[in-house]
Backbone as a printed PyTorch tensor [residue, N CA C, xyz], in Angstrom:
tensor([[[ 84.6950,  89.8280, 182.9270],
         [ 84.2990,  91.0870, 183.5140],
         [ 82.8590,  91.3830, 183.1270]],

        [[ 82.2300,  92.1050, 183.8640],
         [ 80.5260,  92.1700, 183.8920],
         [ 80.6880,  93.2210, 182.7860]],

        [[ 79.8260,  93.3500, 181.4930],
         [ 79.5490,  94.0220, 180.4360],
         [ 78.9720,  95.3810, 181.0970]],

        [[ 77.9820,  95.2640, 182.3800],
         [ 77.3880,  96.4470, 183.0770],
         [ 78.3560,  97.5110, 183.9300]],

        [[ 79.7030,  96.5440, 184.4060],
         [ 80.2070,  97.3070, 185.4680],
         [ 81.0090,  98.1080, 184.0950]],

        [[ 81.4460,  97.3150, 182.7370],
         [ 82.7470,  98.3170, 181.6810],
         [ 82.1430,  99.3790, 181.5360]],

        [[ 80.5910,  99.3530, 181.5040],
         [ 80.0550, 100.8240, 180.7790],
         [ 79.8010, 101.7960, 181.5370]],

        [[ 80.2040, 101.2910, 183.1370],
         [ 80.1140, 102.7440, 183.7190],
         [ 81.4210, 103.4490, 184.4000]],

        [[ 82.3980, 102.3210, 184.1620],
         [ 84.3100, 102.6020, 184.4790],
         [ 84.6810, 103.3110, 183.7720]],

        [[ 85.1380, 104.1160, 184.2890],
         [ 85.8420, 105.4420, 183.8430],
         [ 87.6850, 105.3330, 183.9150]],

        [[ 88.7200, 106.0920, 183.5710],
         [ 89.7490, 106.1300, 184.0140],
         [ 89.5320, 107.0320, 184.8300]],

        [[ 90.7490, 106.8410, 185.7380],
         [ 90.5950, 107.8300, 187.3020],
         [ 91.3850, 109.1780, 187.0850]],

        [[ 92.3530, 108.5760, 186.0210],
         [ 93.1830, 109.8990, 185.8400],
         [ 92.2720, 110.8190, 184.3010]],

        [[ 91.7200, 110.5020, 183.3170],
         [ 91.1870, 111.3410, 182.6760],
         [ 89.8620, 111.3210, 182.6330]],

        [[ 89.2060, 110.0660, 182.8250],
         [ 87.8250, 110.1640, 183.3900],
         [ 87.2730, 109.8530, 181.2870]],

        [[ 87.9300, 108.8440, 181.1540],
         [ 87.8140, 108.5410, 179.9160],
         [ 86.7800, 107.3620, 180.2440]],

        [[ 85.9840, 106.6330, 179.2440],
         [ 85.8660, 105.0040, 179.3270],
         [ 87.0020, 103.9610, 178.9760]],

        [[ 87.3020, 102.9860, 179.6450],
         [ 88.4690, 102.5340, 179.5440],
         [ 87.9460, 101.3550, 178.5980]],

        [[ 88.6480, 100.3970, 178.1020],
         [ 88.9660,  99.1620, 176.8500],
         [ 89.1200,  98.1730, 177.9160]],

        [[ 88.7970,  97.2330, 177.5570],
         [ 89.2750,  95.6950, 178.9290],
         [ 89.5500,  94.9690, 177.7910]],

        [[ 90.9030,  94.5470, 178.1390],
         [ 91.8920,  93.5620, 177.5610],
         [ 91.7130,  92.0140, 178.0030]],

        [[ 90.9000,  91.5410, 178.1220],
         [ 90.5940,  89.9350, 178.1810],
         [ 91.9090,  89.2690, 178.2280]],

        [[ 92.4380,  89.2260, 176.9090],
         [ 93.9920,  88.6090, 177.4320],
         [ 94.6730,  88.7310, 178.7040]],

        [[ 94.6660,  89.8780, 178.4230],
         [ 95.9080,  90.5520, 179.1990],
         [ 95.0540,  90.9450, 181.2550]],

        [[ 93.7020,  90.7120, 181.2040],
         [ 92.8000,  90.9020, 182.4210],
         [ 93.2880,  92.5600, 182.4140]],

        [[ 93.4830,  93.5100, 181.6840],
         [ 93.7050,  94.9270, 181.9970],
         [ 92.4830,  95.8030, 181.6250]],

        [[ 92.2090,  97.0500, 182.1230],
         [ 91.7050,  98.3520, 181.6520],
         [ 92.6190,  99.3330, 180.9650]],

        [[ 92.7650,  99.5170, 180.1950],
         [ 93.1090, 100.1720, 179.3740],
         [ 92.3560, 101.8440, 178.9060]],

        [[ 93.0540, 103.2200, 179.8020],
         [ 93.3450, 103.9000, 179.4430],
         [ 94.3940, 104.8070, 178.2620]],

        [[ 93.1810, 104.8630, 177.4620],
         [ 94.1880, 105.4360, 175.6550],
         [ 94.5770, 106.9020, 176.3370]],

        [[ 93.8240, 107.7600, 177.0280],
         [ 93.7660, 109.1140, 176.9910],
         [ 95.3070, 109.1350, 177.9020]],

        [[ 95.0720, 108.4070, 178.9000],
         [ 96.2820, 108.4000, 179.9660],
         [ 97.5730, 107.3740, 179.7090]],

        [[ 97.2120, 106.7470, 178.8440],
         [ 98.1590, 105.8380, 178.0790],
         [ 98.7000, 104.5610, 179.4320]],

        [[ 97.7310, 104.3030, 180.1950],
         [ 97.6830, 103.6020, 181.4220],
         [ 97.1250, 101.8310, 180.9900]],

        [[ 97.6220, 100.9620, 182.1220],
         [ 96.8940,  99.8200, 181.8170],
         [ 96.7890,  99.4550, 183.3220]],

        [[ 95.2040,  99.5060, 183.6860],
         [ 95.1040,  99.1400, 185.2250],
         [ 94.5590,  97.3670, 185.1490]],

        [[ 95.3870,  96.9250, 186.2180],
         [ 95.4300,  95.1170, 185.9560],
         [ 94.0300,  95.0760, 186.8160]],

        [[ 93.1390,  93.9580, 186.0910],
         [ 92.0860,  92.8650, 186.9910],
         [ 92.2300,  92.0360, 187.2540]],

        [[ 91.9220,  92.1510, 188.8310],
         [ 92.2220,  90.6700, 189.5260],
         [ 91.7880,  90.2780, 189.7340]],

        [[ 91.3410,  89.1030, 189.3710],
         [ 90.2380,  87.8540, 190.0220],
         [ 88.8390,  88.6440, 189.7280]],

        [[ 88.6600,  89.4150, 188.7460],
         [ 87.3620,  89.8840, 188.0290],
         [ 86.8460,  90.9410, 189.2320]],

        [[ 88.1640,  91.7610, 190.1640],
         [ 87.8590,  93.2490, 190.5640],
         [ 88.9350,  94.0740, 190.0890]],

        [[ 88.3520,  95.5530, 189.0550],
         [ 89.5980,  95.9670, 188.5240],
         [ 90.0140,  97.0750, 189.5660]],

        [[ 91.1290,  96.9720, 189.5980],
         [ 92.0800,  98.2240, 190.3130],
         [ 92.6550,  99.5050, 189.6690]],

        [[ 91.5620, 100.2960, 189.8340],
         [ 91.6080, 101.5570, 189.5350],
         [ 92.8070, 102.6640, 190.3020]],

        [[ 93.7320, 101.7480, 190.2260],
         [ 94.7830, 103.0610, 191.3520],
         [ 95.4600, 103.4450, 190.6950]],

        [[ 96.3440, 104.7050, 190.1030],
         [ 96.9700, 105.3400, 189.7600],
         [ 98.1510, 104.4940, 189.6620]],

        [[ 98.7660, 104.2040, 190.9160],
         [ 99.9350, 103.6920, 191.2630],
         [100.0770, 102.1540, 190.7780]],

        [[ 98.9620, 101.3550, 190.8520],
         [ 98.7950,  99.6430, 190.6490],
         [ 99.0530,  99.9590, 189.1300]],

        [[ 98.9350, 101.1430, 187.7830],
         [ 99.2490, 101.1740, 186.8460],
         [100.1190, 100.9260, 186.2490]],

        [[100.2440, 100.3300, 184.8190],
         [101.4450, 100.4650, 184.2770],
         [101.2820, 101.4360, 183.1270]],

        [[102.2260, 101.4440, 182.7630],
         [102.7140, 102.7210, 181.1030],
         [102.0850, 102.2980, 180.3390]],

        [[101.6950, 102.6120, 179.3820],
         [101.7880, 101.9820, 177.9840],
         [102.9200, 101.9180, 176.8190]],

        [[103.3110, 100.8180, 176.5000],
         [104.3990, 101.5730, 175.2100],
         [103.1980, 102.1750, 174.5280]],

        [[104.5200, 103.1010, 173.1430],
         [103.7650, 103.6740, 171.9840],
         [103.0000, 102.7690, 171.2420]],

        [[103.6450, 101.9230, 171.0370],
         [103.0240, 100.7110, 170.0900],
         [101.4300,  99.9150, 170.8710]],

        [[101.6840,  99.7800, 171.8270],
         [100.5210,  99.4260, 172.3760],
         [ 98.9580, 100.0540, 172.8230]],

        [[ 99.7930, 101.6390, 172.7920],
         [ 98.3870, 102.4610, 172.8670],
         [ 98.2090, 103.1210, 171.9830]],

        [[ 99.0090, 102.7810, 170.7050],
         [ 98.2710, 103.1460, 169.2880],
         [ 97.2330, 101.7220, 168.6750]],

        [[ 97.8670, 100.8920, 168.9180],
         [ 96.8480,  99.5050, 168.4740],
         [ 95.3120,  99.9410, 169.4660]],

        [[ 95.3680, 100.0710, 170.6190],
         [ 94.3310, 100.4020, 171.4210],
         [ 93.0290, 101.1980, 170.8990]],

        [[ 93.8820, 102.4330, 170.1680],
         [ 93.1080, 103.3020, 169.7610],
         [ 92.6530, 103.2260, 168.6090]],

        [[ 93.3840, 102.4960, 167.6440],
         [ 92.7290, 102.0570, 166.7610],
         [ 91.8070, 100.9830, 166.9930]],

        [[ 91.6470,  99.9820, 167.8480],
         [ 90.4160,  99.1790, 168.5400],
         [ 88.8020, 100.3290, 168.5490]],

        [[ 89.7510, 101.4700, 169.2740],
         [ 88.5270, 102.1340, 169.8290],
         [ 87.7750, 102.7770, 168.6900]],

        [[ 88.4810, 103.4630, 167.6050],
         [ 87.9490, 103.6450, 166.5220],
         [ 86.7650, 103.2640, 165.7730]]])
């Protein structure tokens, strides 16, 4: 993922900066506790294309962000 496009992605639902998960190709919303998937290096910012976060996973997150 382009280092230029992470720093200006926002989450759609809190309008946070989101985390990109390399492993996992996700954006990662802590505030919304969201993980929006990238595909083929365009991320999908849709509400709906989201998944949950467990607890466990968007506490590790936030401690990243820390």
């Amino acid at each position: 993922m382009d280092p230029k496009l992470l720093e200006i992605l926002v989450c759609p639902v809190s309008k946070i900066k989101l985390i990109y998960d390399k492993d996992a190709q996700e954006l990662i919303s802590t505030a919304a506790n969201l993980a929006f998937p990238v595909r083929d290096g365009i991320p999908i910012l849709l509400e709906d294309e989201a998944r949950q976060l467990t607890s466990e996973e968007a506490e590790t997150f936030r401690k990243q962000k820390s």
